[in-house]
Short mmCIF file of C-alpha atoms and ligand atoms in Angstrom, two decimals:
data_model
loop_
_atom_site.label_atom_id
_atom_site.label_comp_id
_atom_site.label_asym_id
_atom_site.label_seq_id
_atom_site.Cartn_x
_atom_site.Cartn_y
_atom_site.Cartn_z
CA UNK H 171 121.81 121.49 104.70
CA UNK H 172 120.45 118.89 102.24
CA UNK H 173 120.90 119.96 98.49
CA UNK H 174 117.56 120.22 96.77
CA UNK H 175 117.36 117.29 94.06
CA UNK H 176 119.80 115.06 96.18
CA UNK H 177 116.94 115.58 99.20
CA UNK H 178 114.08 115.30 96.07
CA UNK H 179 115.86 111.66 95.22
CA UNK H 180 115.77 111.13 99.30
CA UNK H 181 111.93 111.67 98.91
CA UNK H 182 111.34 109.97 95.89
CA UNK H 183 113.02 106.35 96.91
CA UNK H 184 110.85 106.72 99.71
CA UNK H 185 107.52 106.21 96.86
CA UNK H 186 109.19 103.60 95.13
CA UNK H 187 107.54 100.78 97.22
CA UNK H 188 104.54 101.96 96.59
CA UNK H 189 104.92 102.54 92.72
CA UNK H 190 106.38 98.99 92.48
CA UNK H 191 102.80 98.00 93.68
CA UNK H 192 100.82 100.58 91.72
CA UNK H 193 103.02 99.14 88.40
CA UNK H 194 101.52 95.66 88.98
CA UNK H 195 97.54 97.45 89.45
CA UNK H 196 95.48 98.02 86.60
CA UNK H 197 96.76 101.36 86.52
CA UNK H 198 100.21 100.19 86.27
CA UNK H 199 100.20 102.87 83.16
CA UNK H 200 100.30 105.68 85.34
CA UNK H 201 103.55 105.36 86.82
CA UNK H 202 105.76 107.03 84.78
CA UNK H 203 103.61 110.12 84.79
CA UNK H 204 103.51 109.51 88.69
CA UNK H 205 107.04 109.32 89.00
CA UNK H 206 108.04 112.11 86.47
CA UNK H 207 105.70 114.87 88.12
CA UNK H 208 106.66 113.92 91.64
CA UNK H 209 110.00 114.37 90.44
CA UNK H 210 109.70 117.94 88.64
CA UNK H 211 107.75 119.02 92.12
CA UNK H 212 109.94 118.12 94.04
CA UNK H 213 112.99 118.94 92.74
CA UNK H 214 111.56 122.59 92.43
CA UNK H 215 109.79 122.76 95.25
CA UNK H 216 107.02 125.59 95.26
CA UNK H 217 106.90 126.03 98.86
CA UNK H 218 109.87 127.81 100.66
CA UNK H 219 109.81 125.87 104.40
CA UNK H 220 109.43 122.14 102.07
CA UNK H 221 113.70 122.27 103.05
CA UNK H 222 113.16 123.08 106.47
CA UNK H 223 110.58 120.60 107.15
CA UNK H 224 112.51 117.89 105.09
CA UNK H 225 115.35 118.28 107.69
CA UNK H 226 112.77 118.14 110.43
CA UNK H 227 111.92 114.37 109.24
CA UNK H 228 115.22 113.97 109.05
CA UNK H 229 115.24 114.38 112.78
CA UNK H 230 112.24 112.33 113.49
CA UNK H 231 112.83 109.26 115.60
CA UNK H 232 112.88 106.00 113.20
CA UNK H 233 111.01 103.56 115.51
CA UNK H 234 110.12 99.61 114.84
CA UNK H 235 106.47 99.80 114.45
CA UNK H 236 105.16 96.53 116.29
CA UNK H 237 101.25 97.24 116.60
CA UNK H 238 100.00 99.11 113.55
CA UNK H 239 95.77 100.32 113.82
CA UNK H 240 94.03 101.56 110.52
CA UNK H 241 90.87 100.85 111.09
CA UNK H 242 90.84 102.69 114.38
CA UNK H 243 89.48 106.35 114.53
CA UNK H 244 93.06 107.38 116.11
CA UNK H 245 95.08 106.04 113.14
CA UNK H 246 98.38 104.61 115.08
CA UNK H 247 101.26 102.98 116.19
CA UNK H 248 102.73 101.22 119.02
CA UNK H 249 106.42 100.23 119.48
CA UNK H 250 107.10 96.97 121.87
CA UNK H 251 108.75 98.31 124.51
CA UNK H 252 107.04 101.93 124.09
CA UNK H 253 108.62 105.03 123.57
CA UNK H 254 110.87 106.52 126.30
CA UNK H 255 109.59 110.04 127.45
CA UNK H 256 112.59 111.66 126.00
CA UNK H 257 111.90 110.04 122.94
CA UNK H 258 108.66 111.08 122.64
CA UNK H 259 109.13 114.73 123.23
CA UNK H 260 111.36 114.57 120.45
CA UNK H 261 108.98 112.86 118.19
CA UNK H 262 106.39 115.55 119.18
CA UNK H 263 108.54 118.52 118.68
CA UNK H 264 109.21 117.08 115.10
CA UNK H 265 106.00 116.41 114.44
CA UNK H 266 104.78 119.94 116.00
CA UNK H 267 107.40 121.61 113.32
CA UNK H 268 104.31 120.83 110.58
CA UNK H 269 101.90 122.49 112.06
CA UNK H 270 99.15 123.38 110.65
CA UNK H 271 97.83 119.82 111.22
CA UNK H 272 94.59 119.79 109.52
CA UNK H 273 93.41 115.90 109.11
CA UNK H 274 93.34 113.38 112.16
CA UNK H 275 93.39 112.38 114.47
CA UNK H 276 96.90 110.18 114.89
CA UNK H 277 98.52 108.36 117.80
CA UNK H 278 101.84 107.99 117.10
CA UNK H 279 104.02 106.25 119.91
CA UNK H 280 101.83 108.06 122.71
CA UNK H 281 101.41 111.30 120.71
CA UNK H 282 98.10 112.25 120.50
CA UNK H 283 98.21 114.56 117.19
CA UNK H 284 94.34 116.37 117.39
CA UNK H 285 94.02 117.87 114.07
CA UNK H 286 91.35 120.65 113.32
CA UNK H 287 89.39 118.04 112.09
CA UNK H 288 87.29 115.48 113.43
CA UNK H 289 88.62 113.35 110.27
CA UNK H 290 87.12 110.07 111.58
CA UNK H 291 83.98 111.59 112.01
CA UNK H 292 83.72 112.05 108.46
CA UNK H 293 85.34 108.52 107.46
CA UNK H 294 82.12 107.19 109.94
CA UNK H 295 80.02 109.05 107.13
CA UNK H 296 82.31 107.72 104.23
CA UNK H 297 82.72 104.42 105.67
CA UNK H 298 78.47 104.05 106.33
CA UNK H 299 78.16 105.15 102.52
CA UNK H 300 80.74 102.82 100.82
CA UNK H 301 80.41 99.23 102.39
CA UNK H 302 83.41 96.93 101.74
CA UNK H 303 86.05 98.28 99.90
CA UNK H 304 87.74 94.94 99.86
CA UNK H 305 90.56 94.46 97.66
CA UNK H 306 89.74 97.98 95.88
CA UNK H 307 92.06 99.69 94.07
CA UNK H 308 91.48 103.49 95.50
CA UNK H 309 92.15 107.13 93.97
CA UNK H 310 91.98 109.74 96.37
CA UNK H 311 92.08 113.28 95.04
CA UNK H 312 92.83 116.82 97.19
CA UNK H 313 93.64 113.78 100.12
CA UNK H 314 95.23 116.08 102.50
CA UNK H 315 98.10 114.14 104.47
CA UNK H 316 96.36 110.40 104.11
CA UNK H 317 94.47 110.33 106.82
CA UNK H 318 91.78 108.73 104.48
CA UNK H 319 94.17 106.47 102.88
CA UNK H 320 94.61 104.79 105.89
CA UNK H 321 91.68 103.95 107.21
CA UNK H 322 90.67 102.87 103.20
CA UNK H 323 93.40 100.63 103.69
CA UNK H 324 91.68 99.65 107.40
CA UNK H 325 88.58 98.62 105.60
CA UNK H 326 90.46 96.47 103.30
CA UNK H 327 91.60 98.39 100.40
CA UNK H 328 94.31 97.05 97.99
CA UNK H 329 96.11 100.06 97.14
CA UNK H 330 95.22 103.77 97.88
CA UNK H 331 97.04 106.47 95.75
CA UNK H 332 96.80 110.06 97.33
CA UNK H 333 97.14 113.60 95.29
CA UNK H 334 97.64 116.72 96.66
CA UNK H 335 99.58 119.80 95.60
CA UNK H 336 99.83 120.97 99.05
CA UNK H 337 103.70 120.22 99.89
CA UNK H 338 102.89 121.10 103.87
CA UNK H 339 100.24 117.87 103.39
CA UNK H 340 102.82 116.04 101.50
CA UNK H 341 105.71 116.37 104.24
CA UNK H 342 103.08 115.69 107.13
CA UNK H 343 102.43 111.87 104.74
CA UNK H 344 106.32 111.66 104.87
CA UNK H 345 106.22 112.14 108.57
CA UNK H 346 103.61 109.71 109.28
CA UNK H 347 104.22 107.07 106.85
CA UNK H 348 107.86 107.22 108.90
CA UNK H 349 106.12 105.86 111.77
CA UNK H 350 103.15 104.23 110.13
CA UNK H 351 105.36 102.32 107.58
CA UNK H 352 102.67 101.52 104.65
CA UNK H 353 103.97 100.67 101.38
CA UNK H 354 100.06 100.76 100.49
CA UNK H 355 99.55 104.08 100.50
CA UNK H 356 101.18 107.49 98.85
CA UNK H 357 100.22 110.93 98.61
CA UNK H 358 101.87 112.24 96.28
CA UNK H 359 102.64 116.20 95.38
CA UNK H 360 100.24 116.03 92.32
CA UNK H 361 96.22 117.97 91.35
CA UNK H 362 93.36 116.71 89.34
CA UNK H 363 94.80 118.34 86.05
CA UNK H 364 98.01 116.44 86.59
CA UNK H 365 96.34 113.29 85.92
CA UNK H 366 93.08 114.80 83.53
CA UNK H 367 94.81 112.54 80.06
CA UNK H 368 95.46 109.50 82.39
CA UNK H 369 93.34 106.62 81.19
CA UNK H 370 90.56 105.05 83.38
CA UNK H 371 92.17 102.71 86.19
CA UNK H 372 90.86 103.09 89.20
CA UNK H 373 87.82 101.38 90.71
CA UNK H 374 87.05 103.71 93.58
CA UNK H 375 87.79 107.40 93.56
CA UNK H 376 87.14 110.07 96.46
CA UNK H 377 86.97 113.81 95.81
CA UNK H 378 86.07 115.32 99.02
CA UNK H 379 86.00 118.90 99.93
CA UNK H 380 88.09 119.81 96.83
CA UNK H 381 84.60 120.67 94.17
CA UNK H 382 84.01 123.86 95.58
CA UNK H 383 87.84 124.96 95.29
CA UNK H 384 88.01 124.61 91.16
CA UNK H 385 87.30 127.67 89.24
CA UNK H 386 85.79 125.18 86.79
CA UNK H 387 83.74 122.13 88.90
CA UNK H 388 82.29 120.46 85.41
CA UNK H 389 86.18 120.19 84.54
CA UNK H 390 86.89 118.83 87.88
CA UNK H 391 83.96 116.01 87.38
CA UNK H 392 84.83 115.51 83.96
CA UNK H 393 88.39 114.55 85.10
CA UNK H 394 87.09 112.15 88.05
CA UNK H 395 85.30 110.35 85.39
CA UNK H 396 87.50 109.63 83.39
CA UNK H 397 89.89 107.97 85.58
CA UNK H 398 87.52 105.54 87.17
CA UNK H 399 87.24 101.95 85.23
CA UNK H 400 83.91 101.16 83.83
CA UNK H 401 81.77 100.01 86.99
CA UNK H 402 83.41 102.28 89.02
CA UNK H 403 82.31 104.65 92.08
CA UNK H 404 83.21 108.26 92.84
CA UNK H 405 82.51 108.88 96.18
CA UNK H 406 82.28 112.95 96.40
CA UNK H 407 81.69 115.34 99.38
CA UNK H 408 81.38 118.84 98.87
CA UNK H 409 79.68 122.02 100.49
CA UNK H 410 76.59 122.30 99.23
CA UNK H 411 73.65 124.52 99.38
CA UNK H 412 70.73 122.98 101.59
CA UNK H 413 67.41 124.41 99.32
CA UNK H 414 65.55 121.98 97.07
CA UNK H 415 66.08 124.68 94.00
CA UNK H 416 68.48 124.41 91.74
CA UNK H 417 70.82 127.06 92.82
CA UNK H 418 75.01 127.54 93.14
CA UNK H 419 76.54 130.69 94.87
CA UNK H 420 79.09 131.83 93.56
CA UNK H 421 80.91 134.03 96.63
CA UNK H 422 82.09 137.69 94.87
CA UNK H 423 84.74 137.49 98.19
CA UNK H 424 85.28 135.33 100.85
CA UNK H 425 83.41 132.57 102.03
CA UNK H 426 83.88 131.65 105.63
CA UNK H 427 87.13 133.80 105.39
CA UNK H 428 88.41 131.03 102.22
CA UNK H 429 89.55 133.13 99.56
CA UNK H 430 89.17 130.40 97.17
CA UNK H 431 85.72 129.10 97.46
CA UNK H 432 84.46 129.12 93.75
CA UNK H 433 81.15 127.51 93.43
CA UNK H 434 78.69 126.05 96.09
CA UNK H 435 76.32 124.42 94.19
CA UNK H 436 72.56 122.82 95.59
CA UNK H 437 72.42 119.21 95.51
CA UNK H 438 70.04 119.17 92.54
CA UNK H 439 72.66 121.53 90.41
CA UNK H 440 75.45 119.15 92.11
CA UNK H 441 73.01 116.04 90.37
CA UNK H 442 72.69 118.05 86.73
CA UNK H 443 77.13 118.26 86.91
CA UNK H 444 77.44 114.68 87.57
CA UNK H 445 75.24 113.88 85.02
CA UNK H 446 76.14 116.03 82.47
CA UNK H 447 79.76 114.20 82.72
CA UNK H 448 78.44 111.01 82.41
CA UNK H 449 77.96 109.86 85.94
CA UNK H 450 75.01 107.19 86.66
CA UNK H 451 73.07 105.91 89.47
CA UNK H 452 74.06 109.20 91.47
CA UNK H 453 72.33 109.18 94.95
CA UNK H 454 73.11 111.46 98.11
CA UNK H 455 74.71 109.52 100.95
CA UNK H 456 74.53 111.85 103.53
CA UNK H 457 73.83 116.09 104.65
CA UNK H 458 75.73 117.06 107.34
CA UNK H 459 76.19 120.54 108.30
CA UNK H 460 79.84 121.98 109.75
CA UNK H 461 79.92 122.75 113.42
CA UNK H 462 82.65 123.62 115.78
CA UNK H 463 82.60 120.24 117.47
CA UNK H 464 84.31 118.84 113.90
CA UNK H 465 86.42 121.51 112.60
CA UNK H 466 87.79 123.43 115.31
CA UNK H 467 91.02 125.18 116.97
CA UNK H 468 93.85 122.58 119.17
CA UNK H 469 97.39 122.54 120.03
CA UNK H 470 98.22 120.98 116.43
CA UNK H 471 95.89 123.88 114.57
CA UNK H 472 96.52 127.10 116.58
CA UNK H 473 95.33 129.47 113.81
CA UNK H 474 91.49 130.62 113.65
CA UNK H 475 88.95 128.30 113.00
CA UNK H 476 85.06 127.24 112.21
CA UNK H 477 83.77 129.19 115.32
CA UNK H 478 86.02 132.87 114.23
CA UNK H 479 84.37 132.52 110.72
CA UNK H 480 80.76 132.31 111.37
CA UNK H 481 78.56 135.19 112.65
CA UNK H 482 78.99 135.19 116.07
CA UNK H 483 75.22 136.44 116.21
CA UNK H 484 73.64 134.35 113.75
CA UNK H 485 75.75 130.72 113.45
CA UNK H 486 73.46 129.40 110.52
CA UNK H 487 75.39 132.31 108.85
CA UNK H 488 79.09 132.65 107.58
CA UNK H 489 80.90 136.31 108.59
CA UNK H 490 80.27 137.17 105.50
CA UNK H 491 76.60 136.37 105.58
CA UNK H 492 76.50 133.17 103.63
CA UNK H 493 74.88 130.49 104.44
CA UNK H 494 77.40 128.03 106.99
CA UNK H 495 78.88 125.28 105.90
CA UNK H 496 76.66 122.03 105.18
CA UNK H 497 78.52 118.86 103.54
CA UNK H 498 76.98 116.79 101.19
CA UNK H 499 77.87 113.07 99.93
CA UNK H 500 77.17 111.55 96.80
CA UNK H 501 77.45 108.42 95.55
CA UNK H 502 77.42 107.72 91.42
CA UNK H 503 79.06 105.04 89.08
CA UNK H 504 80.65 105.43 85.98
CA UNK H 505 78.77 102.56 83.77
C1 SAM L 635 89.23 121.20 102.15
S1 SAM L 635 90.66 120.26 101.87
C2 SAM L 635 89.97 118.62 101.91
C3 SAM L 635 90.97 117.58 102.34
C4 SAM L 635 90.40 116.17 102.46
N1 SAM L 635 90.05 115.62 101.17
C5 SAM L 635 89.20 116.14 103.36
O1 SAM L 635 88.10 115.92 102.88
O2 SAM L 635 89.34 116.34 104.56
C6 SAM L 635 90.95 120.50 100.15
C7 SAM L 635 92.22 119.82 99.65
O3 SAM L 635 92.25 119.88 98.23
C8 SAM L 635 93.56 120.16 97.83
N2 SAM L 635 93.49 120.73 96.47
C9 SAM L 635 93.33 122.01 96.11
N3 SAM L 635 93.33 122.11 94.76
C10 SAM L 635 93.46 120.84 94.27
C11 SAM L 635 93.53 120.28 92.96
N4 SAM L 635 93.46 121.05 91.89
N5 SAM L 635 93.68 118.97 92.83
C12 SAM L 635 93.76 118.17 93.92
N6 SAM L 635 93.70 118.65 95.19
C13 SAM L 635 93.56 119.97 95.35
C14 SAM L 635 94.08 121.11 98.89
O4 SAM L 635 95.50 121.16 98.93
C15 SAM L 635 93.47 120.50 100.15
O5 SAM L 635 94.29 119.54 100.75
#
């Protein structure tokens, strides 16, 4: 058994290539914060199995990467000669010990990992909306386990720095990045309020599916705005309601069984928030309504899924009788 900080040092050595990087970016200033919240999260972890999976990447096979693919859908890695079979069981076992696996989809050695989403689907949508992100210096808030990061990095990225507070995502990076070997990228165990008195540094910033989860969206905005340099782009995807009024539901309970859907807001309400923060030139990218072809149940996500929480009468409806999911992307600058 690792003891806590010493395995919360192990961790953070593993982001120092990264920060060494981020130090020389024009948001070089936000490393110490970077380091000294990773730190405090990690030392304390919040999340009783981040030991246990900690001594599962311990376990994991450390493998010479010799073919590395970011800009593929199936974000991967060949070795040269490939992976025995023995070997690969054991890399799948490890890598099975994190389920849920929510983002992907990975090939890892010859493991497949199908994650409830169709991530590259939306990164086609992302990817359609952004253009060239050469040489960009990328912020990308609520990222999950970097699926995103990479393929920024694919389309030619500088640097992409990736918060999320969920530890499972964080360990899932750590597992990856031990076979995908960026120093490019880091997610790191950190939310939007984390960095809200950070000043402005980044020059592209992505906020997707995270809007709807704040208790206060404006704050959430307000915070995204402030972090991206002058000339920047925010590139935000959020459920949305699909009516030309100017609406938002707020959901008394659940909404498609998520206890902590706050605010779904119609994309002219979603225009009047970016505005009133300060956003300009703010145009939708894209609509694209949820089905059970994108988000659905595998062997790497074997809890419920899209199809359990709509209305299996009625699938323009959630169980709870909201209207089902529909994504929207906006684009907007901060001038
Ligand atoms: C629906 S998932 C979206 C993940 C990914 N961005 C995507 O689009 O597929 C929402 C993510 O936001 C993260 N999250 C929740 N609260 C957050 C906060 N305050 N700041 C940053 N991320 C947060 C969750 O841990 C989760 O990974």
């Amino acid at each position: 058994m690792f003891e806590l900080h010493g395995l919360g040092r192990l961790v953070l050595a593993r982001y120092e290539p990264f920060l060494r990087h981020w130090q020389s970016s024009r948001a070089g200033a936000w490393c110490p914060r970077l380091r000294e919240l990773s730190q405090a999260r990690l030392h304390a972890p919040r999340h009783g199995d981040w030991r246990v999976w900690m001594e599962q990447l311990a376990h994991l096979p450390v493998i010479e990467p010799a073919v590395r693919r970011f800009d593929a859908p199936c974000v991967g890695v060949e070795a040269t000669p490939p992976l025995d079979a023995s070997m690969r069981d054991q890399l799948r076992a490890g890598l099975l010990a994190l389920h849920p696996w929510r983002k992907g989809p990975f090939c890892l050695h010859g493991v497949t990992i199908d994650a409830e989403w169709r991530s590259d689907w939306k990164w086609a949508r992302v990817a359609a909306a952004l253009g060239s992100l050469r040489d960009a210096l990328v912020l990308d808030i609520g990222c999950g386990n970097g699926y995103y990061g990479y393929r920024a990095l694919g389309a030619g990225a500088r640097l992409v720095l990736g918060v999320d507070p969920g530890l499972r995502f964080v360990a899932q990076f750590l597992a990856l990045n031990q076979m995908l070997r960026s120093d490019r990228l880091a997610v790191l165990p950190l939310a939007d309020e984390d960095l809200s008195d950070l000043e402005a540094g980044v020059d592209l910033l992505l906020s997707m599916g995270v809007l709807y989860h704040r208790r206060e969206p404006l704050r959430h905005l307000r915070i995204l705005h402030r972090l991206l340099l002058p000339g920047g782009r925010l590139l935000l995807e959020t459920l949305v309601l699909d009516t030309d009024e100017d609406a938002v539901l707020e959901p008394p309970g659940r909404y498609a069984q998520m206890r902590n859907v706050h605010a779904i807001p119609s994309l002219s309400r979603l225009h009047s928030w970016l505005h009133a923060v300060g956003f300009q030139q703010i145009e939708g990218v894209d609509l694209t309504p949820t089905t059970s072809a994108e988000q659905r149940r595998t062997d790497w996500m074997r809890f419920q899924s899209l199809a359990d929480f709509l209305d299996p009468h009625d699938a323009s409806r959630t169980c709870e009788g909201h209207p089902a999911p529909v994504r929207a992307m906006v684009l907007a600058r901060r001038v």
